PDB file of C-alpha atoms in Angstrom:
ATOM      1  CA  ILE A   1       0.151   0.121   0.022  1.00  0.00           C
ATOM      2  CA  LEU A   2       1.601   3.411  -0.511  1.00  0.00           C
ATOM      3  CA  ASN A   3       1.433   5.921   1.837  1.00  0.00           C
ATOM      4  CA  VAL A   4       0.505   9.508   0.473  1.00  0.00           C
ATOM      5  CA  GLU A   5       0.786  12.284   3.093  1.00  0.00           C
ATOM      6  CA  GLN A   6      -0.494  15.098   2.306  1.00  0.00           C
ATOM      7  CA  SER A   7      -0.234  18.794   4.538  1.00  0.00           C
ATOM      8  CA  PRO A   8      -1.657  20.501   6.011  1.00  0.00           C
ATOM      9  CA  GLN A   9      -5.217  18.381   7.015  1.00  0.00           C
ATOM     10  CA  SER A  10      -6.759  21.818   6.429  1.00  0.00           C
ATOM     11  CA  LEU A  11      -6.535  25.218   6.052  1.00  0.00           C
ATOM     12  CA  HIS A  12      -8.322  28.711   6.517  1.00  0.00           C
ATOM     13  CA  VAL A  13      -7.598  31.336   4.382  1.00  0.00           C
ATOM     14  CA  GLN A  14      -8.581  34.980   3.497  1.00  0.00           C
ATOM     15  CA  GLU A  15     -10.513  35.778  -0.060  1.00  0.00           C
ATOM     16  CA  GLY A  16      -7.304  36.751  -2.086  1.00  0.00           C
ATOM     17  CA  ASP A  17      -4.777  35.417  -0.242  1.00  0.00           C
ATOM     18  CA  SER A  18      -2.265  32.783  -1.924  1.00  0.00           C
ATOM     19  CA  THR A  19      -1.501  29.449  -0.509  1.00  0.00           C
ATOM     20  CA  ASN A  20      -0.255  26.417  -1.285  1.00  0.00           C
ATOM     21  CA  PHE A  21      -0.214  22.734   0.009  1.00  0.00           C
ATOM     22  CA  THR A  22       2.110  19.138  -0.220  1.00  0.00           C
ATOM     23  CA  CYS A  23       1.817  15.775  -1.453  1.00  0.00           C
ATOM     24  CA  SER A  24       4.724  13.674  -0.228  1.00  0.00           C
ATOM     25  CA  PHE A  25       4.747   9.898  -1.715  1.00  0.00           C
ATOM     26  CA  PRO A  26       7.460   7.368  -2.110  1.00  0.00           C
ATOM     27  CA  SER A  27       9.620   8.170  -4.772  1.00  0.00           C
ATOM     28  CA  SER A  28      10.478   5.067  -5.785  1.00  0.00           C
ATOM     29  CA  ASN A  29       8.647   3.212  -9.001  1.00  0.00           C
ATOM     30  CA  PHE A  30       6.885   6.689  -9.577  1.00  0.00           C
ATOM     31  CA  TYR A  31       4.678   6.547 -12.666  1.00  0.00           C
ATOM     32  CA  ALA A  32       2.474   9.941 -12.192  1.00  0.00           C
ATOM     33  CA  LEU A  33       0.484  11.923  -9.899  1.00  0.00           C
ATOM     34  CA  HIS A  34      -2.698  12.663  -9.933  1.00  0.00           C
ATOM     35  CA  TRP A  35      -4.821  15.684  -8.621  1.00  0.00           C
ATOM     36  CA  TYR A  36      -8.462  16.324  -7.803  1.00  0.00           C
ATOM     37  CA  ARG A  37     -10.122  19.149  -6.485  1.00  0.00           C
ATOM     38  CA  TRP A  38     -13.336  17.702  -4.417  1.00  0.00           C
ATOM     39  CA  GLU A  39     -16.077  20.203  -3.647  1.00  0.00           C
ATOM     40  CA  THR A  40     -18.940  19.690  -0.778  1.00  0.00           C
ATOM     41  CA  ALA A  41     -21.891  17.480  -1.700  1.00  0.00           C
ATOM     42  CA  LYS A  42     -20.254  16.921  -4.933  1.00  0.00           C
ATOM     43  CA  SER A  43     -17.874  14.044  -6.988  1.00  0.00           C
ATOM     44  CA  PRO A  44     -14.362  14.319  -7.321  1.00  0.00           C
ATOM     45  CA  GLU A  45     -12.907  16.177 -10.183  1.00  0.00           C
ATOM     46  CA  ALA A  46      -9.539  15.877 -11.892  1.00  0.00           C
ATOM     47  CA  LEU A  47      -6.934  18.684 -11.860  1.00  0.00           C
ATOM     48  CA  PHE A  48      -3.661  17.496 -13.294  1.00  0.00           C
ATOM     49  CA  VAL A  49      -2.318  14.788 -14.242  1.00  0.00           C
ATOM     50  CA  MET A  50       1.718  15.102 -13.906  1.00  0.00           C
ATOM     51  CA  THR A  51       4.361  12.502 -15.197  1.00  0.00           C
ATOM     52  CA  LEU A  52       7.895  14.015 -15.593  1.00  0.00           C
ATOM     53  CA  ASN A  53       9.977  15.335 -13.064  1.00  0.00           C
ATOM     54  CA  GLY A  54      10.440  19.482 -12.883  1.00  0.00           C
ATOM     55  CA  ASP A  55       6.848  18.940 -14.380  1.00  0.00           C
ATOM     56  CA  GLU A  56       4.899  22.067 -13.561  1.00  0.00           C
ATOM     57  CA  LYS A  57       0.880  22.653 -14.613  1.00  0.00           C
ATOM     58  CA  LYS A  58      -1.450  25.852 -14.601  1.00  0.00           C
ATOM     59  CA  LYS A  59      -5.620  25.875 -15.050  1.00  0.00           C
ATOM     60  CA  GLY A  60      -6.129  29.379 -14.285  1.00  0.00           C
ATOM     61  CA  ARG A  61      -5.037  30.592 -10.845  1.00  0.00           C
ATOM     62  CA  ILE A  62      -4.285  26.936  -9.684  1.00  0.00           C
ATOM     63  CA  SER A  63      -0.918  25.548 -10.432  1.00  0.00           C
ATOM     64  CA  ALA A  64       1.074  22.553  -9.492  1.00  0.00           C
ATOM     65  CA  THR A  65       4.853  21.147  -8.999  1.00  0.00           C
ATOM     66  CA  LEU A  66       6.313  17.892  -9.120  1.00  0.00           C
ATOM     67  CA  ASN A  67       9.583  16.299  -7.778  1.00  0.00           C
ATOM     68  CA  THR A  68       9.895  12.859  -8.097  1.00  0.00           C
ATOM     69  CA  LYS A  69      13.400  12.296  -6.962  1.00  0.00           C
ATOM     70  CA  GLU A  70      12.219  13.409  -3.223  1.00  0.00           C
ATOM     71  CA  GLY A  71       8.920  12.518  -3.653  1.00  0.00           C
ATOM     72  CA  TYR A  72       6.707  15.289  -3.215  1.00  0.00           C
ATOM     73  CA  SER A  73       4.562  18.251  -5.471  1.00  0.00           C
ATOM     74  CA  TYR A  74       3.096  21.357  -4.377  1.00  0.00           C
ATOM     75  CA  LEU A  75      -0.594  22.790  -5.329  1.00  0.00           C
ATOM     76  CA  TYR A  76      -0.587  26.359  -5.383  1.00  0.00           C
ATOM     77  CA  ILE A  77      -3.750  29.058  -5.545  1.00  0.00           C
ATOM     78  CA  LYS A  78      -3.175  32.416  -6.797  1.00  0.00           C
ATOM     79  CA  GLY A  79      -5.788  34.883  -5.004  1.00  0.00           C
ATOM     80  CA  SER A  80      -7.734  32.241  -3.360  1.00  0.00           C
ATOM     81  CA  GLN A  81     -11.541  32.861  -3.829  1.00  0.00           C
ATOM     82  CA  PRO A  82     -14.747  31.146  -2.232  1.00  0.00           C
ATOM     83  CA  GLU A  83     -15.103  29.086  -4.996  1.00  0.00           C
ATOM     84  CA  ASP A  84     -11.722  27.058  -4.208  1.00  0.00           C
ATOM     85  CA  SER A  85     -13.268  26.208  -1.093  1.00  0.00           C
ATOM     86  CA  ALA A  86     -13.137  22.106  -1.761  1.00  0.00           C
ATOM     87  CA  THR A  87     -10.778  19.234  -0.460  1.00  0.00           C
ATOM     88  CA  TYR A  88      -7.687  19.105  -2.548  1.00  0.00           C
ATOM     89  CA  LEU A  89      -6.622  15.158  -3.358  1.00  0.00           C
ATOM     90  CA  CYS A  90      -3.632  13.830  -4.435  1.00  0.00           C
ATOM     91  CA  ALA A  91      -2.835  10.146  -6.094  1.00  0.00           C
ATOM     92  CA  PRO A  92       0.048   8.734  -7.206  1.00  0.00           C
ATOM     93  CA  PRO A  93      -0.495   5.153  -8.736  1.00  0.00           C
ATOM     94  CA  GLY A  94       2.857   2.672  -8.859  1.00  0.00           C
ATOM     95  CA  THR A  95       1.966   1.751 -12.106  1.00  0.00           C
ATOM     96  CA  SER A  96      -0.439   2.461 -15.138  1.00  0.00           C
ATOM     97  CA  TYR A  97      -2.431  -0.215 -14.190  1.00  0.00           C
ATOM     98  CA  ASP A  98      -2.517  -0.284 -10.728  1.00  0.00           C
ATOM     99  CA  LYS A  99      -5.369   0.730  -8.517  1.00  0.00           C
ATOM    100  CA  VAL A 100      -5.402   4.795  -7.375  1.00  0.00           C
ATOM    101  CA  ILE A 101      -4.978   5.202  -4.302  1.00  0.00           C
ATOM    102  CA  PHE A 102      -5.592   8.954  -2.521  1.00  0.00           C
ATOM    103  CA  GLY A 103      -4.231  11.072   0.065  1.00  0.00           C
ATOM    104  CA  PRO A 104      -5.897  12.109   2.962  1.00  0.00           C
ATOM    105  CA  GLY A 105      -6.213  15.264   1.258  1.00  0.00           C
ATOM    106  CA  THR A 106      -6.135  19.485   2.467  1.00  0.00           C
ATOM    107  CA  SER A 107      -9.671  20.843   3.228  1.00  0.00           C
ATOM    108  CA  LEU A 108      -9.231  24.587   2.028  1.00  0.00           C
ATOM    109  CA  SER A 109     -11.525  27.296   3.422  1.00  0.00           C
ATOM    110  CA  VAL A 110     -11.196  30.784   2.021  1.00  0.00           C
ATOM    111  CA  ILE A 111     -13.744  33.364   3.744  1.00  0.00           C
ATOM    112  CA  PRO A 112     -14.603  35.909   2.017  1.00  0.00           C
TER     113      PRO A 112
ATOM    114  CA  ASN B   1     -21.296  11.923 -23.232  1.00  0.00           C
ATOM    115  CA  ALA B   2     -23.256  10.842 -20.195  1.00  0.00           C
ATOM    116  CA  GLY B   3     -20.690  10.498 -16.966  1.00  0.00           C
ATOM    117  CA  VAL B   4     -20.592   8.070 -14.699  1.00  0.00           C
ATOM    118  CA  MET B   5     -23.952   7.213 -13.032  1.00  0.00           C
ATOM    119  CA  GLN B   6     -24.756   5.643  -9.445  1.00  0.00           C
ATOM    120  CA  ASN B   7     -27.811   4.444  -8.350  1.00  0.00           C
ATOM    121  CA  PRO B   8     -29.460   4.448  -6.088  1.00  0.00           C
ATOM    122  CA  ARG B   9     -27.647   8.051  -4.574  1.00  0.00           C
ATOM    123  CA  HIS B  10     -29.517   7.526  -1.064  1.00  0.00           C
ATOM    124  CA  LEU B  11     -30.002   3.842   0.304  1.00  0.00           C
ATOM    125  CA  VAL B  12     -31.490   3.112   3.634  1.00  0.00           C
ATOM    126  CA  ARG B  13     -31.039  -0.385   4.931  1.00  0.00           C
ATOM    127  CA  ARG B  14     -32.043  -1.846   8.393  1.00  0.00           C
ATOM    128  CA  ARG B  15     -29.177  -4.192   9.848  1.00  0.00           C
ATOM    129  CA  GLY B  16     -28.710  -7.587   8.719  1.00  0.00           C
ATOM    130  CA  GLN B  17     -30.097  -6.615   5.324  1.00  0.00           C
ATOM    131  CA  GLU B  18     -28.553  -6.639   1.907  1.00  0.00           C
ATOM    132  CA  ALA B  19     -27.009  -3.142   0.154  1.00  0.00           C
ATOM    133  CA  ARG B  20     -26.414  -3.043  -3.924  1.00  0.00           C
ATOM    134  CA  LEU B  21     -24.895  -0.307  -5.785  1.00  0.00           C
ATOM    135  CA  ARG B  22     -24.926  -0.278  -9.080  1.00  0.00           C
ATOM    136  CA  CYS B  23     -22.035   1.720 -11.177  1.00  0.00           C
ATOM    137  CA  SER B  24     -22.664   2.162 -14.949  1.00  0.00           C
ATOM    138  CA  PRO B  25     -19.280   4.008 -16.370  1.00  0.00           C
ATOM    139  CA  MET B  26     -18.491   6.491 -19.225  1.00  0.00           C
ATOM    140  CA  LYS B  27     -19.567   5.096 -22.379  1.00  0.00           C
ATOM    141  CA  GLY B  28     -15.776   3.570 -23.495  1.00  0.00           C
ATOM    142  CA  HIS B  29     -14.622   2.856 -20.111  1.00  0.00           C
ATOM    143  CA  SER B  30     -13.163  -0.227 -19.346  1.00  0.00           C
ATOM    144  CA  HIS B  31     -12.453   0.371 -15.783  1.00  0.00           C
ATOM    145  CA  VAL B  32     -14.214   0.894 -13.106  1.00  0.00           C
ATOM    146  CA  TYR B  33     -13.190   1.751  -9.578  1.00  0.00           C
ATOM    147  CA  TRP B  34     -15.121   1.488  -6.026  1.00  0.00           C
ATOM    148  CA  TYR B  35     -14.576   3.623  -2.625  1.00  0.00           C
ATOM    149  CA  ARG B  36     -15.493   4.554  -0.005  1.00  0.00           C
ATOM    150  CA  GLN B  37     -16.148   7.767   2.364  1.00  0.00           C
ATOM    151  CA  LEU B  38     -16.374   7.040   6.010  1.00  0.00           C
ATOM    152  CA  PRO B  39     -17.516  10.233   7.986  1.00  0.00           C
ATOM    153  CA  GLU B  40     -14.884  12.792   8.702  1.00  0.00           C
ATOM    154  CA  GLU B  41     -12.737  10.620   6.431  1.00  0.00           C
ATOM    155  CA  GLY B  42     -11.282  10.622   2.934  1.00  0.00           C
ATOM    156  CA  LEU B  43     -11.412   8.328   0.249  1.00  0.00           C
ATOM    157  CA  LYS B  44     -10.666   4.970   1.275  1.00  0.00           C
ATOM    158  CA  PHE B  45      -9.708   2.631  -2.318  1.00  0.00           C
ATOM    159  CA  MET B  46     -12.275  -0.899  -2.640  1.00  0.00           C
ATOM    160  CA  VAL B  47     -11.717  -2.448  -5.559  1.00  0.00           C
ATOM    161  CA  TYR B  48     -10.515  -2.181  -8.935  1.00  0.00           C
ATOM    162  CA  LEU B  49     -12.387  -3.882 -11.923  1.00  0.00           C
ATOM    163  CA  GLN B  50     -12.427  -4.396 -15.288  1.00  0.00           C
ATOM    164  CA  LYS B  51     -14.996  -6.241 -17.292  1.00  0.00           C
ATOM    165  CA  GLU B  52     -15.368  -9.831 -16.086  1.00  0.00           C
ATOM    166  CA  ASN B  53     -12.255  -9.260 -14.296  1.00  0.00           C
ATOM    167  CA  ILE B  54     -11.535  -8.329 -10.580  1.00  0.00           C
ATOM    168  CA  ILE B  55      -7.710  -6.533 -10.764  1.00  0.00           C
ATOM    169  CA  ASP B  56      -7.024  -5.656  -7.223  1.00  0.00           C
ATOM    170  CA  GLU B  57      -9.969  -6.276  -4.023  1.00  0.00           C
ATOM    171  CA  SER B  58      -7.243  -5.439  -1.682  1.00  0.00           C
ATOM    172  CA  GLY B  59      -9.202  -2.730  -0.200  1.00  0.00           C
ATOM    173  CA  MET B  60     -12.113  -4.633   0.500  1.00  0.00           C
ATOM    174  CA  PRO B  61     -13.173  -6.093   3.221  1.00  0.00           C
ATOM    175  CA  LYS B  62     -12.613  -9.842   3.548  1.00  0.00           C
ATOM    176  CA  GLU B  63     -16.579 -10.762   4.374  1.00  0.00           C
ATOM    177  CA  ARG B  64     -19.758  -9.486   3.424  1.00  0.00           C
ATOM    178  CA  PHE B  65     -18.985  -7.547   1.204  1.00  0.00           C
ATOM    179  CA  SER B  66     -18.224  -8.003  -3.315  1.00  0.00           C
ATOM    180  CA  ALA B  67     -18.015  -6.510  -5.982  1.00  0.00           C
ATOM    181  CA  GLU B  68     -18.413  -7.390  -9.820  1.00  0.00           C
ATOM    182  CA  PHE B  69     -18.559  -5.996 -13.286  1.00  0.00           C
ATOM    183  CA  PRO B  70     -20.141  -8.462 -15.996  1.00  0.00           C
ATOM    184  CA  LYS B  71     -19.697  -8.309 -19.777  1.00  0.00           C
ATOM    185  CA  GLU B  72     -22.973  -6.228 -19.870  1.00  0.00           C
ATOM    186  CA  GLY B  73     -24.873  -3.915 -17.149  1.00  0.00           C
ATOM    187  CA  PRO B  74     -23.065  -2.225 -14.630  1.00  0.00           C
ATOM    188  CA  SER B  75     -20.499  -2.781 -11.633  1.00  0.00           C
ATOM    189  CA  ILE B  76     -22.372  -4.048  -9.292  1.00  0.00           C
ATOM    190  CA  LEU B  77     -20.998  -3.547  -5.541  1.00  0.00           C
ATOM    191  CA  ARG B  78     -22.946  -6.471  -2.722  1.00  0.00           C
ATOM    192  CA  ILE B  79     -22.624  -5.841   0.610  1.00  0.00           C
ATOM    193  CA  GLN B  80     -23.950  -8.707   2.596  1.00  0.00           C
ATOM    194  CA  GLN B  81     -25.901  -8.539   6.302  1.00  0.00           C
ATOM    195  CA  VAL B  82     -24.856  -4.579   6.532  1.00  0.00           C
ATOM    196  CA  VAL B  83     -23.906  -3.175   9.833  1.00  0.00           C
ATOM    197  CA  ARG B  84     -23.817   0.386  11.303  1.00  0.00           C
ATOM    198  CA  GLY B  85     -20.731   0.641  10.239  1.00  0.00           C
ATOM    199  CA  ASP B  86     -21.394   0.325   6.629  1.00  0.00           C
ATOM    200  CA  SER B  87     -23.289   3.370   6.513  1.00  0.00           C
ATOM    201  CA  ALA B  88     -20.264   5.435   3.738  1.00  0.00           C
ATOM    202  CA  ALA B  89     -20.700   7.344   0.934  1.00  0.00           C
ATOM    203  CA  TYR B  90     -19.713   5.218  -1.597  1.00  0.00           C
ATOM    204  CA  PHE B  91     -17.993   6.265  -4.878  1.00  0.00           C
ATOM    205  CA  CYS B  92     -17.727   4.883  -8.413  1.00  0.00           C
ATOM    206  CA  ALA B  93     -15.353   6.333 -11.335  1.00  0.00           C
ATOM    207  CA  SER B  94     -14.355   4.905 -14.178  1.00  0.00           C
ATOM    208  CA  SER B  95     -11.263   4.712 -16.766  1.00  0.00           C
ATOM    209  CA  PRO B  96     -10.787   4.245 -20.303  1.00  0.00           C
ATOM    210  CA  PRO B  97      -8.116   1.500 -21.172  1.00  0.00           C
ATOM    211  CA  ASP B  98      -5.852   4.005 -21.963  1.00  0.00           C
ATOM    212  CA  ARG B  99      -6.170   5.808 -18.324  1.00  0.00           C
ATOM    213  CA  TRP B 100      -2.299   6.819 -18.599  1.00  0.00           C
ATOM    214  CA  GLU B 101      -2.503   8.664 -21.899  1.00  0.00           C
ATOM    215  CA  THR B 102      -6.476  10.957 -20.534  1.00  0.00           C
ATOM    216  CA  GLY B 103      -4.998  10.721 -16.587  1.00  0.00           C
ATOM    217  CA  GLU B 104      -7.778  10.628 -14.908  1.00  0.00           C
ATOM    218  CA  LEU B 105     -10.678   8.752 -13.272  1.00  0.00           C
ATOM    219  CA  PHE B 106     -14.546  10.161 -14.014  1.00  0.00           C
ATOM    220  CA  PHE B 107     -16.403  10.130 -10.676  1.00  0.00           C
ATOM    221  CA  GLY B 108     -20.001   9.377 -10.144  1.00  0.00           C
ATOM    222  CA  GLU B 109     -21.926  11.378  -7.572  1.00  0.00           C
ATOM    223  CA  GLY B 110     -21.636   8.734  -5.169  1.00  0.00           C
ATOM    224  CA  SER B 111     -24.173   6.366  -3.567  1.00  0.00           C
ATOM    225  CA  ARG B 112     -25.069   7.176   0.684  1.00  0.00           C
ATOM    226  CA  LEU B 113     -25.838   4.260   2.482  1.00  0.00           C
ATOM    227  CA  THR B 114     -27.629   4.433   5.918  1.00  0.00           C
ATOM    228  CA  VAL B 115     -27.531   1.702   8.301  1.00  0.00           C
ATOM    229  CA  LEU B 116     -30.465   1.824  10.997  1.00  0.00           C
TER     230      LEU B 116
END
């Protein structure tokens, strides 16, 4: 079983603040890393899939970086908005046909 | 293109009854995953299936739980003799065979099981 850690567990920020959180995973046998956003009462939706060391992906105000050698990925949100409030999950599948294990998530609340 | 469909959305069972949760993957998707979300917890992997084949069931409780994905029809997660601790939201996700090209799982809206 992959040991996936996410920090912090929860985060409260003011609207307009920028924030970031971390996903840590075993660096051996790395294949890919997924980030998902999960809003309350909805289903998780994929944000990014990252495969290469040094990858940087961006979608609007949200971006992510990947370091496969040391086993971590950062997710950044610039100028947080209330609609960014959600739980952000990461998942580093071990192989192309492996099960997808999610980290415990970081719960973000953006206060207007 | 319809998304992943789960039903029922809400299910209430008494202790000892059986619960059957159904998941129809997106069109063209041949892989199905079941996850469980217990209150105040994250998504816990249960089982990963292809049509007519269980690939990985390492997250499934050894007793009372089973899953199938037949050649025709939806994937079914079956819980026999339910207990109060089975109360949770059960999410299904699907992916195409070339998962690592498209890179993502597509989730249904979940089935919420309440055991009285």
